[in-house]
Coordinates of C-alpha atoms in Angstrom, one line a residue:
M1 CA 97.3 106.9 100.1
A2 CA 95.5 104.3 98.5
N3 CA 93.2 107.0 97.0
A4 CA 95.6 107.9 94.5
E5 CA 97.6 104.3 94.4
R6 CA 100.8 106.5 92.8
E7 CA 102.4 105.7 89.9
E8 CA 105.8 106.9 89.9
R9 CA 107.1 103.3 90.7
P10 CA 107.3 101.0 86.8
E11 CA 104.8 98.1 85.7
R12 CA 105.1 95.1 86.8
P13 CA 104.6 91.7 84.9
A14 CA 102.3 90.2 87.9
E15 CA 99.5 93.5 86.5
S16 CA 99.3 91.6 83.1
D17 CA 97.5 89.0 84.0
G18 CA 95.0 89.1 80.8
T19 CA 92.2 89.4 83.6
A20 CA 91.4 92.5 81.9
H21 CA 91.1 91.5 78.6
L22 CA 88.3 88.8 79.9
F23 CA 86.1 90.8 81.4
R24 CA 86.3 93.6 78.7
A25 CA 85.0 90.2 76.3
L26 CA 82.6 89.0 78.6
G27 CA 81.4 92.7 78.6
R28 CA 81.2 92.7 74.9
Q29 CA 79.3 89.5 74.2
L30 CA 76.6 90.5 77.8
K31 CA 75.3 93.7 75.9
V32 CA 75.0 91.7 72.3
L33 CA 73.2 88.7 74.1
R34 CA 71.1 91.8 76.2
E35 CA 70.3 93.7 73.1
R36 CA 69.4 90.7 71.3
A37 CA 66.8 89.7 73.8
G38 CA 65.7 93.3 74.2
L39 CA 66.4 94.8 77.0
S40 CA 67.4 97.4 78.6
Q41 CA 70.3 97.9 81.1
K42 CA 67.7 99.0 83.7
E43 CA 65.9 96.3 82.9
L44 CA 68.2 93.5 82.8
G45 CA 69.5 95.2 86.2
T46 CA 66.3 94.5 87.7
A47 CA 65.7 90.8 86.4
T48 CA 69.3 90.2 87.8
H49 CA 69.5 92.1 91.4
C50 CA 71.8 94.5 90.0
G51 CA 72.0 98.6 89.2
E52 CA 71.6 99.9 85.9
D53 CA 75.1 101.1 86.4
L54 CA 76.7 98.0 87.1
I55 CA 75.4 96.3 84.0
S56 CA 77.0 99.3 82.4
A57 CA 80.1 98.5 83.8
M58 CA 80.5 95.1 83.0
E59 CA 79.4 95.4 79.8
R60 CA 82.2 98.1 79.6
G61 CA 84.5 95.6 81.3
V62 CA 85.9 98.1 84.2
R63 CA 83.8 95.4 86.5
T64 CA 84.3 92.0 87.9
P65 CA 80.7 90.3 86.4
Q66 CA 80.5 87.5 89.7
P67 CA 79.9 83.8 89.0
D68 CA 76.4 84.0 90.0
F69 CA 75.0 86.8 88.2
L70 CA 76.7 84.8 85.2
D71 CA 74.6 82.1 85.7
R72 CA 71.3 83.8 86.3
A73 CA 72.1 86.2 82.9
D74 CA 72.4 83.1 81.2
T75 CA 69.0 81.6 81.8
L76 CA 67.5 85.6 81.4
L77 CA 69.2 86.1 77.9
N78 CA 68.5 82.5 76.5
A79 CA 72.4 82.5 75.8
G80 CA 72.6 78.9 75.7
G81 CA 75.4 78.1 78.0
V82 CA 77.7 81.1 76.1
L83 CA 78.3 83.2 79.5
A84 CA 77.8 79.9 82.2
A85 CA 80.5 78.6 80.7
A86 CA 82.9 81.2 81.6
V87 CA 82.0 80.8 85.1
E88 CA 84.7 78.7 86.5
E89 CA 87.5 80.9 84.8
V90 CA 86.0 84.3 86.1
R91 CA 86.4 82.3 89.5
E92 CA 89.8 81.7 89.0
A93 CA 90.6 85.4 87.6
L94 CA 89.0 86.0 91.0
S95 CA 90.7 84.2 92.8
R96 CA 94.2 86.1 90.9
S97 CA 92.5 89.5 91.6
R98 CA 94.3 90.8 93.9
T99 CA 97.9 90.5 92.4
R100 CA 96.7 92.7 89.9
H101 CA 97.4 95.5 91.9
P102 CA 101.1 96.2 91.9
D103 CA 103.2 95.0 94.1
W104 CA 103.6 98.0 96.8
F105 CA 99.7 98.2 97.1
R106 CA 98.8 93.9 97.5
D107 CA 99.4 94.3 100.9
Y108 CA 96.8 97.2 101.3
A109 CA 94.2 95.6 98.7
R110 CA 94.2 92.2 100.7
V111 CA 93.5 93.9 103.9
E112 CA 90.8 96.3 102.5
A113 CA 88.8 93.7 100.4
D114 CA 88.5 91.2 104.1
A115 CA 88.0 94.4 106.4
L116 CA 85.2 94.9 108.5
A117 CA 85.6 98.3 109.3
V118 CA 87.3 101.4 106.8
H119 CA 88.0 104.8 108.1
D120 CA 89.1 107.2 105.6
Y121 CA 90.8 110.5 105.8
S122 CA 91.5 112.3 102.8
N123 CA 93.0 116.0 102.2
Q124 CA 94.2 116.3 98.6
A125 CA 91.3 114.1 96.3
V126 CA 88.0 112.3 96.9
P127 CA 89.1 108.4 98.2
G128 CA 89.1 105.8 95.6
L129 CA 86.2 103.5 96.9
L130 CA 84.4 106.7 96.0
Q131 CA 85.7 107.7 93.0
T132 CA 83.4 107.9 89.7
E133 CA 84.9 105.9 86.6
E134 CA 85.6 109.7 85.5
Y135 CA 86.9 110.9 88.7
A136 CA 88.9 107.8 88.3
R137 CA 90.4 108.4 84.5
A138 CA 91.1 111.8 85.2
V139 CA 93.1 111.5 88.4
F140 CA 95.3 108.7 86.5
T141 CA 95.7 110.5 83.0
Q142 CA 97.4 114.3 84.6
R143 CA 100.2 111.5 86.2
R144 CA 103.3 113.0 86.0
P145 CA 105.1 111.2 85.0
L146 CA 102.5 109.9 81.9
L147 CA 101.0 106.9 81.7
D148 CA 100.2 104.8 79.0
E149 CA 96.9 104.4 77.2
E150 CA 96.1 100.6 79.0
T151 CA 97.7 101.4 82.0
I152 CA 95.5 103.9 82.5
E153 CA 92.2 101.6 81.7
K154 CA 93.6 99.2 83.9
R155 CA 94.1 101.2 86.9
V156 CA 90.7 102.4 86.5
A157 CA 89.7 98.8 86.3
D158 CA 91.2 98.0 89.3
R159 CA 89.8 100.9 91.5
L160 CA 86.3 100.4 90.3
D161 CA 86.8 96.4 91.1
R162 CA 87.6 97.6 94.2
Q163 CA 84.2 99.1 94.6
K164 CA 82.7 95.7 94.9
I165 CA 83.5 96.4 99.2
F166 CA 79.9 98.3 98.8
E167 CA 78.7 95.1 97.8
R168 CA 79.1 92.4 100.7
W169 CA 77.3 91.3 103.2
P170 CA 77.5 91.5 106.3
A171 CA 78.6 94.9 104.7
P172 CA 81.9 96.4 106.8
T173 CA 81.5 99.7 108.5
M174 CA 82.6 102.2 106.5
T175 CA 83.5 106.1 107.6
Y176 CA 84.9 109.3 105.4
V177 CA 85.8 112.9 106.4
L178 CA 87.0 114.6 103.3
E179 CA 88.3 118.0 103.8
E180 CA 85.9 120.9 101.9
V181 CA 88.5 121.3 99.6
V182 CA 88.5 118.4 98.2
L183 CA 84.7 118.7 97.4
Q184 CA 85.4 122.3 95.2
R185 CA 88.7 120.7 93.2
P186 CA 87.0 120.3 90.0
I187 CA 89.0 117.3 88.4
G188 CA 87.7 115.9 85.5
G189 CA 86.0 119.4 84.2
G190 CA 82.4 120.3 85.4
A191 CA 79.9 118.1 84.1
S192 CA 82.3 115.3 86.3
H193 CA 82.4 117.5 89.1
G194 CA 78.8 117.2 89.4
R195 CA 79.0 113.4 88.8
Q196 CA 81.3 113.0 91.5
L197 CA 79.2 115.1 94.1
Q198 CA 76.2 113.0 93.3
Q199 CA 78.3 110.2 93.9
L200 CA 79.0 110.7 97.1
L201 CA 75.7 112.0 97.9
R202 CA 74.4 108.7 96.8
I203 CA 77.4 106.6 98.6
G204 CA 76.8 108.7 101.8
H205 CA 73.1 107.8 102.4
M206 CA 73.8 104.4 102.6
R207 CA 73.0 102.9 106.0
T208 CA 77.0 101.1 106.4
V209 CA 78.3 104.8 105.4
T210 CA 79.4 107.7 107.0
L211 CA 80.2 110.8 105.2
Q212 CA 81.2 113.8 106.4
V213 CA 83.3 117.1 106.1
M214 CA 86.2 118.8 107.4
P215 CA 85.0 122.8 106.8
T216 CA 88.0 125.3 105.5
D217 CA 87.1 127.2 107.9
R218 CA 88.2 125.5 110.9
E219 CA 90.9 126.8 113.4
E220 CA 92.1 124.1 114.9
H221 CA 93.3 120.6 113.1
P222 CA 95.4 117.6 114.1
S223 CA 96.8 116.5 111.5
L224 CA 97.7 118.9 109.0
D225 CA 100.4 116.7 107.5
A226 CA 98.8 113.7 105.5
S227 CA 96.2 111.2 104.4
F228 CA 95.6 107.9 106.3
I229 CA 93.6 105.4 106.5
M230 CA 92.5 102.7 109.4
L231 CA 91.3 99.6 109.1
N232 CA 89.9 96.3 110.9
P233 CA 90.8 93.7 109.8
K234 CA 88.9 90.1 110.5
G235 CA 90.1 88.8 113.6
R236 CA 93.3 91.2 114.1
Q237 CA 94.1 94.2 115.5
Q238 CA 93.6 97.8 113.9
V239 CA 96.3 98.6 111.3
A240 CA 96.6 102.0 109.5
Y241 CA 97.7 102.7 106.0
T242 CA 99.6 106.3 104.9
E243 CA 101.0 106.6 101.3
A244 CA 103.0 109.7 100.5
Y245 CA 104.7 110.2 97.4
G246 CA 104.9 106.6 96.1
H247 CA 105.7 105.5 99.5
P248 CA 103.2 103.1 101.2
R249 CA 103.2 101.8 104.9
L250 CA 101.0 99.9 106.4
I251 CA 101.4 99.9 109.8
T252 CA 100.5 97.5 112.9
D253 CA 103.0 99.0 115.5
P254 CA 99.9 98.8 118.2
E255 CA 101.8 102.3 119.7
E256 CA 101.7 104.1 116.4
V257 CA 98.6 102.6 115.4
R258 CA 96.6 104.5 118.6
V259 CA 98.5 107.2 117.4
F260 CA 95.8 107.3 114.2
S261 CA 92.7 106.4 115.6
E262 CA 93.7 109.0 118.4
R263 CA 93.6 111.5 115.4
Y264 CA 90.6 110.5 113.5
G265 CA 88.6 110.6 116.2
I266 CA 89.7 114.4 116.5
I267 CA 89.1 115.0 113.0
R268 CA 85.4 113.0 113.1
S269 CA 84.6 115.5 116.0
Q270 CA 86.0 118.3 114.3
A271 CA 84.3 118.2 111.0
L272 CA 80.3 118.7 110.2
A273 CA 78.0 116.1 110.8
T274 CA 77.1 113.6 108.3
R275 CA 73.6 115.6 107.8
E276 CA 75.3 118.8 107.3
S277 CA 78.0 117.1 105.4
L278 CA 75.4 116.1 102.8
A279 CA 73.3 119.3 103.1
L280 CA 76.6 121.0 102.1
I281 CA 77.0 119.0 99.2
E282 CA 74.0 119.3 97.7
K283 CA 74.3 123.3 98.0
M284 CA 77.3 122.7 95.8
L285 CA 75.8 120.6 93.3
G286 CA 73.2 124.0 93.2
E287 CA 75.5 125.8 93.1
R288 CA 77.3 124.8 90.1

């Protein structure tokens, strides 16, 4: 799945475009300027209309600092143009950002970035758009064959960067159905697992997101073969995406897409309602 972005295929030259180095350098500059100004991450986030977690992620180079943020932060931190000077370079980097993904993943990444709706059924791992940084790093670290450290960090940064879809407005409609076993698997260890469950609760309470859990004890199931994603691109017909053992498929044939859409509708009807799903996640957190 796009949730796993499997890495059996080798790195491509287009994936190493220097963008990650730019964002890490900007992140270090941002941290120095913030500390010099005597502000906490929460205080800077409030002043720039960002969350504390986003400030932290930008300082660590795992989230993209948007041009308007750099302009605001430059003024607030009395940076004297240090951050603002990077705006044009950041804009160019963002325009190239879709090419940072592996060749085989780019078609999906392009459609996802502009989608009006994303509908995701996951049966093996937490979807990439919902993963914490810790969870994502554990997924890539455990992958076989092993990835080198630079590739792991790049994969984590790219995955977190995809999550800016939640910041879009108008926001896309997003629905998720996760198998209960996905929530039970403690990827990255107990502490990481707890923070991932908390992340699911946070996102699950967003107005633009519907999150459901498919209980393991269901006696019937319309799609036991694989996870899949349904996307509604702007101005185009709905498409589907599947991925198995490093073999991705972006499906545009109307009849094939109809089959996936029908399966997804049945899955949602068999899953727990949103309120019940979030209550189950809260219960799991309480039992840890």
